[in-house]
mmCIF file of C-alpha atoms and ligand atoms in Angstrom:
data_model
loop_
_atom_site.group_PDB
_atom_site.id
_atom_site.type_symbol
_atom_site.label_atom_id
_atom_site.label_comp_id
_atom_site.label_asym_id
_atom_site.label_seq_id
_atom_site.Cartn_x
_atom_site.Cartn_y
_atom_site.Cartn_z
ATOM 1 C CA MET A 25 98.769 118.812 69.243
ATOM 2 C CA GLU A 26 99.225 121.505 71.884
ATOM 3 C CA ILE A 27 102.868 122.470 72.502
ATOM 4 C CA GLY A 28 103.615 123.446 76.135
ATOM 5 C CA ARG A 29 104.913 127.004 76.643
ATOM 6 C CA GLN A 30 108.220 125.779 78.031
ATOM 7 C CA ASP A 31 108.735 123.508 75.031
ATOM 8 C CA GLU A 32 107.606 125.953 72.415
ATOM 9 C CA TYR A 33 110.964 127.648 72.146
ATOM 10 C CA ALA A 34 112.727 124.262 71.931
ATOM 11 C CA TRP A 35 110.342 123.319 69.124
ATOM 12 C CA PHE A 36 111.100 126.649 67.423
ATOM 13 C CA GLU A 37 114.879 126.049 67.693
ATOM 14 C CA SER A 38 114.503 122.762 65.904
ATOM 15 C CA ALA A 39 112.131 124.092 63.211
ATOM 16 C CA PHE A 40 114.364 127.150 62.694
ATOM 17 C CA TYR A 41 117.336 124.813 62.205
ATOM 18 C CA THR A 42 115.452 122.866 59.540
ATOM 19 C CA LEU A 43 114.540 126.104 57.784
ATOM 20 C CA THR A 44 117.875 127.972 57.973
ATOM 21 C CA GLY A 45 120.610 125.520 59.037
ATOM 22 C CA ILE A 46 121.319 127.750 62.070
ATOM 23 C CA ASP A 47 121.383 125.955 65.410
ATOM 24 C CA LEU A 48 119.944 128.381 67.966
ATOM 25 C CA SER A 49 120.499 125.908 70.794
ATOM 26 C CA ARG A 50 124.197 126.863 70.652
ATOM 27 C CA TYR A 51 123.411 130.491 71.517
ATOM 28 C CA LYS A 52 122.680 131.586 75.094
ATOM 29 C CA ARG A 53 119.014 130.845 75.389
ATOM 30 C CA GLN A 54 117.739 133.581 77.673
ATOM 31 C CA GLN A 55 118.982 136.505 75.549
ATOM 32 C CA MET A 56 118.031 134.924 72.241
ATOM 33 C CA GLU A 57 114.584 133.831 73.374
ATOM 34 C CA ARG A 58 113.854 137.284 74.768
ATOM 35 C CA ARG A 59 114.999 139.020 71.593
ATOM 36 C CA LEU A 60 113.053 136.783 69.247
ATOM 37 C CA THR A 61 109.920 136.697 71.403
ATOM 38 C CA THR A 62 109.850 140.506 71.430
ATOM 39 C CA LEU A 63 110.003 140.575 67.636
ATOM 40 C CA ARG A 64 107.389 137.836 67.313
ATOM 41 C CA ASP A 65 105.012 139.755 69.598
ATOM 42 C CA LYS A 66 105.662 142.971 67.683
ATOM 43 C CA ARG A 67 104.648 141.243 64.465
ATOM 44 C CA GLY A 68 101.410 140.079 66.125
ATOM 45 C CA PHE A 69 101.963 136.307 66.401
ATOM 46 C CA ALA A 70 100.892 134.538 69.576
ATOM 47 C CA THR A 71 103.079 131.462 69.007
ATOM 48 C CA PHE A 72 106.396 130.629 67.356
ATOM 49 C CA ALA A 73 104.575 128.025 65.261
ATOM 50 C CA ASP A 74 102.380 130.712 63.672
ATOM 51 C CA TYR A 75 105.316 133.093 63.323
ATOM 52 C CA LEU A 76 107.546 130.551 61.597
ATOM 53 C CA SER A 77 104.777 129.415 59.322
ATOM 54 C CA ALA A 78 104.337 133.054 58.209
ATOM 55 C CA CYS A 79 108.125 133.363 57.738
ATOM 56 C CA ARG A 80 108.078 130.360 55.413
ATOM 57 C CA SER A 81 105.837 132.181 52.952
ATOM 58 C CA ASP A 82 107.165 135.722 53.489
ATOM 59 C CA PRO A 83 110.889 136.183 52.738
ATOM 60 C CA ALA A 84 110.888 139.720 54.181
ATOM 61 C CA LEU A 85 109.580 138.420 57.511
ATOM 62 C CA LEU A 86 112.232 135.698 57.573
ATOM 63 C CA ALA A 87 114.947 138.224 56.664
ATOM 64 C CA GLU A 88 113.858 140.391 59.583
ATOM 65 C CA LEU A 89 113.970 137.419 61.952
ATOM 66 C CA LEU A 90 117.466 136.485 60.752
ATOM 67 C CA ASP A 91 118.549 140.066 61.100
ATOM 68 C CA ARG A 92 117.303 140.172 64.700
ATOM 69 C CA MET A 93 119.134 136.992 65.627
ATOM 70 C CA THR A 94 122.488 138.011 64.134
ATOM 71 C CA ILE A 95 123.045 141.509 65.661
ATOM 72 C CA ASN A 96 125.300 143.222 63.147
ATOM 73 C CA VAL A 97 126.553 146.200 65.181
ATOM 74 C CA SER A 98 130.138 147.051 64.281
ATOM 75 C CA GLU A 99 132.493 150.003 63.854
ATOM 76 C CA PHE A 100 135.873 150.900 62.394
ATOM 77 C CA PHE A 101 138.813 150.657 64.824
ATOM 78 C CA ARG A 102 136.490 149.470 67.613
ATOM 79 C CA ASN A 103 138.539 149.845 70.845
ATOM 80 C CA ARG A 104 141.326 151.736 69.096
ATOM 81 C CA VAL A 105 143.979 151.048 71.763
ATOM 82 C CA ARG A 106 143.795 147.333 71.000
ATOM 83 C CA TRP A 107 144.356 147.870 67.284
ATOM 84 C CA ASP A 108 147.361 150.054 68.191
ATOM 85 C CA MET A 109 148.644 147.166 70.282
ATOM 86 C CA LEU A 110 148.261 144.794 67.331
ATOM 87 C CA ARG A 111 150.089 147.227 65.055
ATOM 88 C CA SER A 112 152.988 147.832 67.417
ATOM 89 C CA GLU A 113 153.753 145.291 70.152
ATOM 90 C CA LEU A 114 152.271 142.250 68.498
ATOM 91 C CA TRP A 115 153.523 143.020 65.016
ATOM 92 C CA PRO A 116 156.626 140.769 65.231
ATOM 93 C CA GLU A 117 154.327 137.832 66.033
ATOM 94 C CA ILE A 118 152.171 138.433 62.992
ATOM 95 C CA ALA A 119 154.563 139.447 60.242
ATOM 96 C CA ARG A 120 157.441 137.162 59.488
ATOM 97 C CA PRO A 121 160.165 138.139 57.040
ATOM 98 C CA GLY A 122 159.755 136.776 53.532
ATOM 99 C CA ARG A 123 156.153 135.674 54.034
ATOM 100 C CA SER A 124 152.912 137.475 53.319
ATOM 101 C CA VAL A 125 150.441 137.895 56.181
ATOM 102 C CA ARG A 126 147.308 135.746 56.164
ATOM 103 C CA ALA A 127 144.490 137.105 58.351
ATOM 104 C CA TRP A 128 140.923 136.043 59.160
ATOM 105 C CA SER A 129 138.171 138.355 60.386
ATOM 106 C CA ALA A 130 135.568 135.876 61.676
ATOM 107 C CA ALA A 131 131.999 137.159 62.185
ATOM 108 C CA CYS A 132 132.930 140.297 60.262
ATOM 109 C CA SER A 133 129.375 141.676 60.016
ATOM 110 C CA THR A 134 129.095 144.606 57.586
ATOM 111 C CA GLY A 135 132.856 144.819 56.996
ATOM 112 C CA GLN A 136 134.142 147.469 59.403
ATOM 113 C CA GLU A 137 136.442 144.959 61.133
ATOM 114 C CA PRO A 138 138.157 143.432 58.049
ATOM 115 C CA TYR A 139 138.583 146.918 56.537
ATOM 116 C CA THR A 140 140.126 148.095 59.821
ATOM 117 C CA LEU A 141 142.536 145.184 59.570
ATOM 118 C CA ALA A 142 143.212 146.031 55.925
ATOM 119 C CA PHE A 143 144.014 149.697 56.687
ATOM 120 C CA LEU A 144 146.279 148.593 59.512
ATOM 121 C CA LEU A 145 148.137 145.984 57.447
ATOM 122 C CA ALA A 146 148.450 148.402 54.509
ATOM 123 C CA SER A 147 150.096 150.910 56.851
ATOM 124 C CA ARG A 148 152.933 148.429 57.396
ATOM 125 C CA LEU A 149 153.091 146.274 54.264
ATOM 126 C CA PRO A 150 152.726 146.557 50.472
ATOM 127 C CA LEU A 151 149.214 145.543 49.425
ATOM 128 C CA ASP A 152 150.346 142.329 47.766
ATOM 129 C CA GLU A 153 151.952 141.131 50.995
ATOM 130 C CA PHE A 154 148.766 140.396 52.894
ATOM 131 C CA SER A 155 145.370 138.817 52.363
ATOM 132 C CA ILE A 156 142.283 138.742 54.559
ATOM 133 C CA LEU A 157 139.500 136.200 54.741
ATOM 134 C CA ALA A 158 136.346 137.872 56.084
ATOM 135 C CA THR A 159 133.412 135.663 57.030
ATOM 136 C CA ASP A 160 129.984 135.911 58.588
ATOM 137 C CA ILE A 161 126.874 133.763 58.829
ATOM 138 C CA ASP A 162 124.714 136.620 57.550
ATOM 139 C CA GLU A 163 124.626 137.021 53.740
ATOM 140 C CA SER A 164 122.927 140.417 53.864
ATOM 141 C CA ALA A 165 125.704 141.781 56.122
ATOM 142 C CA LEU A 166 128.273 140.378 53.676
ATOM 143 C CA THR A 167 126.556 142.139 50.774
ATOM 144 C CA VAL A 168 127.061 145.474 52.555
ATOM 145 C CA ALA A 169 130.637 144.507 53.439
ATOM 146 C CA ARG A 170 131.613 143.661 49.857
ATOM 147 C CA GLN A 171 130.594 147.131 48.671
ATOM 148 C CA GLY A 172 132.994 148.888 51.045
ATOM 149 C CA ALA A 173 130.849 152.036 51.043
ATOM 150 C CA TYR A 174 129.896 153.763 54.315
ATOM 151 C CA PRO A 175 128.602 157.100 55.570
ATOM 152 C CA ALA A 176 131.558 159.434 56.104
ATOM 153 C CA THR A 177 130.669 159.799 59.782
ATOM 154 C CA ASP A 178 131.280 156.051 60.293
ATOM 155 C CA LEU A 179 134.751 156.429 58.785
ATOM 156 C CA ALA A 180 135.882 159.201 61.130
ATOM 157 C CA SER A 181 137.784 156.757 63.350
ATOM 158 C CA ILE A 182 140.118 155.663 60.527
ATOM 159 C CA PRO A 183 143.402 157.453 61.282
ATOM 160 C CA ASP A 184 144.353 160.094 58.678
ATOM 161 C CA GLU A 185 147.803 158.616 58.190
ATOM 162 C CA MET A 186 146.290 155.280 57.118
ATOM 163 C CA ARG A 187 143.932 156.680 54.480
ATOM 164 C CA GLY A 188 146.037 158.078 51.612
ATOM 165 C CA PRO A 189 144.604 156.852 48.319
ATOM 166 C CA LEU A 190 142.910 153.889 50.031
ATOM 167 C CA LEU A 191 139.782 155.780 51.023
ATOM 168 C CA GLU A 192 137.809 158.249 48.973
ATOM 169 C CA VAL A 193 135.360 160.442 50.889
ATOM 170 C CA ARG A 194 132.948 162.625 48.937
ATOM 171 C CA ASP A 195 129.490 164.105 49.581
ATOM 172 C CA GLY A 196 129.118 162.466 52.969
ATOM 173 C CA ARG A 197 129.984 158.957 51.693
ATOM 174 C CA GLY A 198 133.253 157.065 51.798
ATOM 175 C CA GLN A 199 134.414 154.331 49.476
ATOM 176 C CA VAL A 200 137.235 151.919 50.247
ATOM 177 C CA ALA A 201 139.592 151.812 47.226
ATOM 178 C CA PRO A 202 139.219 148.744 44.968
ATOM 179 C CA ALA A 203 142.921 147.915 45.464
ATOM 180 C CA LEU A 204 142.347 147.511 49.209
ATOM 181 C CA ARG A 205 139.022 145.724 48.798
ATOM 182 C CA ALA A 206 140.773 143.239 46.534
ATOM 183 C CA ARG A 207 142.905 142.109 49.491
ATOM 184 C CA ILE A 208 139.763 140.799 51.221
ATOM 185 C CA GLU A 209 137.768 137.718 50.310
ATOM 186 C CA PHE A 210 134.256 137.850 51.790
ATOM 187 C CA ARG A 211 132.608 134.478 52.290
ATOM 188 C CA ARG A 212 129.665 133.036 54.225
ATOM 189 C CA HIS A 213 130.815 130.868 57.103
ATOM 190 C CA ASN A 214 129.046 129.513 60.186
ATOM 191 C CA LEU A 215 131.463 129.298 63.117
ATOM 192 C CA LEU A 216 129.280 126.610 64.684
ATOM 193 C CA ALA A 217 129.034 124.295 61.695
ATOM 194 C CA ASP A 218 131.547 124.913 58.894
ATOM 195 C CA PRO A 219 135.158 123.695 58.673
ATOM 196 C CA PHE A 220 137.885 126.219 59.562
ATOM 197 C CA ALA A 221 140.710 127.079 57.142
ATOM 198 C CA ARG A 222 144.272 126.933 58.528
ATOM 199 C CA ASP A 223 147.639 128.606 58.729
ATOM 200 C CA PHE A 224 146.501 132.094 59.734
ATOM 201 C CA ASP A 225 149.000 134.550 61.206
ATOM 202 C CA VAL A 226 146.190 136.423 62.913
ATOM 203 C CA ILE A 227 142.514 135.742 63.594
ATOM 204 C CA VAL A 228 140.222 138.538 64.741
ATOM 205 C CA CYS A 229 136.948 137.342 66.249
ATOM 206 C CA ARG A 230 135.204 139.940 68.372
ATOM 207 C CA ASN A 231 131.767 140.405 69.867
ATOM 208 C CA VAL A 232 130.135 137.215 68.708
ATOM 209 C CA LEU A 233 131.308 134.516 71.127
ATOM 210 C CA ILE A 234 129.513 136.346 73.937
ATOM 211 C CA TYR A 235 126.268 135.138 72.381
ATOM 212 C CA PHE A 236 127.297 131.456 72.343
ATOM 213 C CA THR A 237 126.785 128.843 75.074
ATOM 214 C CA ASP A 238 129.919 127.849 77.021
ATOM 215 C CA ASP A 239 130.141 124.546 75.141
ATOM 216 C CA ALA A 240 129.910 126.225 71.760
ATOM 217 C CA LYS A 241 132.483 128.841 72.801
ATOM 218 C CA GLU A 242 134.969 126.188 73.920
ATOM 219 C CA GLN A 243 134.598 124.304 70.653
ATOM 220 C CA VAL A 244 135.240 127.479 68.652
ATOM 221 C CA TYR A 245 138.338 128.403 70.724
ATOM 222 C CA ARG A 246 139.742 124.943 70.089
ATOM 223 C CA LYS A 247 139.171 125.294 66.368
ATOM 224 C CA PHE A 248 140.693 128.789 66.284
ATOM 225 C CA ALA A 249 143.812 127.436 67.981
ATOM 226 C CA THR A 250 144.317 124.865 65.229
ATOM 227 C CA ALA A 251 143.442 127.406 62.524
ATOM 228 C CA LEU A 252 146.384 129.574 63.622
ATOM 229 C CA ARG A 253 149.913 128.731 62.594
ATOM 230 C CA PRO A 254 152.171 128.117 65.624
ATOM 231 C CA GLY A 255 152.995 131.543 67.087
ATOM 232 C CA GLY A 256 149.958 133.209 65.426
ATOM 233 C CA ILE A 257 147.656 135.595 67.307
ATOM 234 C CA LEU A 258 143.940 135.386 68.214
ATOM 235 C CA PHE A 259 142.365 138.786 68.940
ATOM 236 C CA VAL A 260 139.038 138.647 70.840
ATOM 237 C CA GLY A 261 136.455 141.206 72.009
ATOM 238 C CA SER A 262 136.691 143.322 75.123
ATOM 239 C CA THR A 263 134.253 141.185 77.109
ATOM 240 C CA GLU A 264 135.573 137.887 75.780
ATOM 241 C CA GLN A 265 138.623 137.103 77.878
ATOM 242 C CA ILE A 266 139.529 133.400 77.541
ATOM 243 C CA PHE A 267 139.861 131.642 80.890
ATOM 244 C CA HIS A 268 142.405 128.788 80.991
ATOM 245 C CA ALA A 269 143.708 129.638 77.527
ATOM 246 C CA GLU A 270 146.361 126.920 77.879
ATOM 247 C CA THR A 271 143.572 124.304 77.659
ATOM 248 C CA TYR A 272 143.297 125.279 74.004
ATOM 249 C CA GLY A 273 147.036 125.431 73.353
ATOM 250 C CA LEU A 274 147.003 129.239 73.655
ATOM 251 C CA VAL A 275 148.849 131.657 75.900
ATOM 252 C CA GLN A 276 147.737 135.184 76.758
ATOM 253 C CA ARG A 277 150.188 137.769 75.383
ATOM 254 C CA GLN A 278 148.179 140.884 76.285
ATOM 255 C CA PRO A 279 144.618 141.241 77.518
ATOM 256 C CA PHE A 280 142.415 140.052 74.629
ATOM 257 C CA PHE A 281 145.360 138.719 72.582
ATOM 258 C CA TYR A 282 146.276 135.028 72.658
ATOM 259 C CA GLN A 283 149.154 133.300 70.945
ATOM 260 C CA ARG A 284 149.176 129.749 69.691
ATOM 261 C CA LEU A 285 151.951 127.818 71.403
ATOM 262 C CA GLN A 286 154.655 126.441 69.140
HETATM 263 C C1 SAM B 6 128.067 142.179 66.930
HETATM 264 S S1 SAM B 6 128.594 141.613 65.359
HETATM 265 C C2 SAM B 6 130.344 141.702 65.526
HETATM 266 C C3 SAM B 6 131.016 142.386 64.348
HETATM 267 C C4 SAM B 6 132.506 142.606 64.483
HETATM 268 N N1 SAM B 6 133.213 141.380 64.733
HETATM 269 C C5 SAM B 6 132.813 143.613 65.582
HETATM 270 O O1 SAM B 6 133.237 143.251 66.671
HETATM 271 O O2 SAM B 6 132.618 144.813 65.348
HETATM 272 C C6 SAM B 6 128.253 139.856 65.478
HETATM 273 C C7 SAM B 6 128.297 139.154 64.114
HETATM 274 O O3 SAM B 6 128.372 137.743 64.354
HETATM 275 C C8 SAM B 6 127.691 137.096 63.306
HETATM 276 N N2 SAM B 6 127.378 135.719 63.717
HETATM 277 C C9 SAM B 6 126.427 135.292 64.595
HETATM 278 N N3 SAM B 6 126.457 133.952 64.694
HETATM 279 C C10 SAM B 6 127.444 133.521 63.865
HETATM 280 C C11 SAM B 6 127.936 132.237 63.534
HETATM 281 N N4 SAM B 6 127.416 131.129 64.086
HETATM 282 N N5 SAM B 6 128.952 132.143 62.636
HETATM 283 C C12 SAM B 6 129.466 133.273 62.072
HETATM 284 N N6 SAM B 6 129.040 134.515 62.343
HETATM 285 C C13 SAM B 6 128.031 134.646 63.232
HETATM 286 C C14 SAM B 6 126.476 137.976 63.084
HETATM 287 O O4 SAM B 6 125.902 137.763 61.819
HETATM 288 C C15 SAM B 6 127.074 139.375 63.268
HETATM 289 O O5 SAM B 6 127.430 139.934 62.027
#
């Protein structure tokens, strides 16, 4: 049966879902279709049907396709001023006396974001007074994240005063200390399909919701709001301002920081 050009991508979305459990129809179509079509063409397949059939028998080809759809770009202390804001003005909202801090870095990619959070929390609290859940849909990104090893140049943005014994840099490579790594639990989690844990003091979710459709985004905001404890903070990316935050039971405290209402 001939599949019409217009429908071919819709067919691919459904076949890709069966193969990977990832629902591409919840990502903005134009960007995703363009990105994946470019890769398909580069690999020499005229149709998504042929491409996917090749992916089924070639794990490396499938891994490359998954890699292209996830976009793992990240960096330590991305938009430093915002992290400073979290550490200073929003600190009283996050840390409450007599309780350890429970944080979630959602869509954490290769780990730069949860380690940033860990360095920041360690600069204000003893290590045993905070824990971080770090999740992503992409297992290969999580494998990199768990190792906590990066080129020294990538680590340059970690402030000197936060490093101490928590970061060892030698021969152009840096290694996050095991004691700090132990504060982070890395786990696979699909924001569009898996249940959300609860009672977080702070959730950091940056530079992923921009790829989702409006419907998917709204659903995730709603779930983040209930995953926070009352008064907890949601920290989003610099292009991800939430319009009508109150619809989700959130209030804007600073640009890109939202607080769950009591
Ligand atoms: C551009 S990176 C953002 C990394 C980090 N949050 C930052 O801002 O530096 C986007 C990440 O979102 C992840 N991602 C994409 N779709 C996802 C989903 N449905 N659930 C969880 N993570 C997802 C990708 O695997 C990728 O690692």
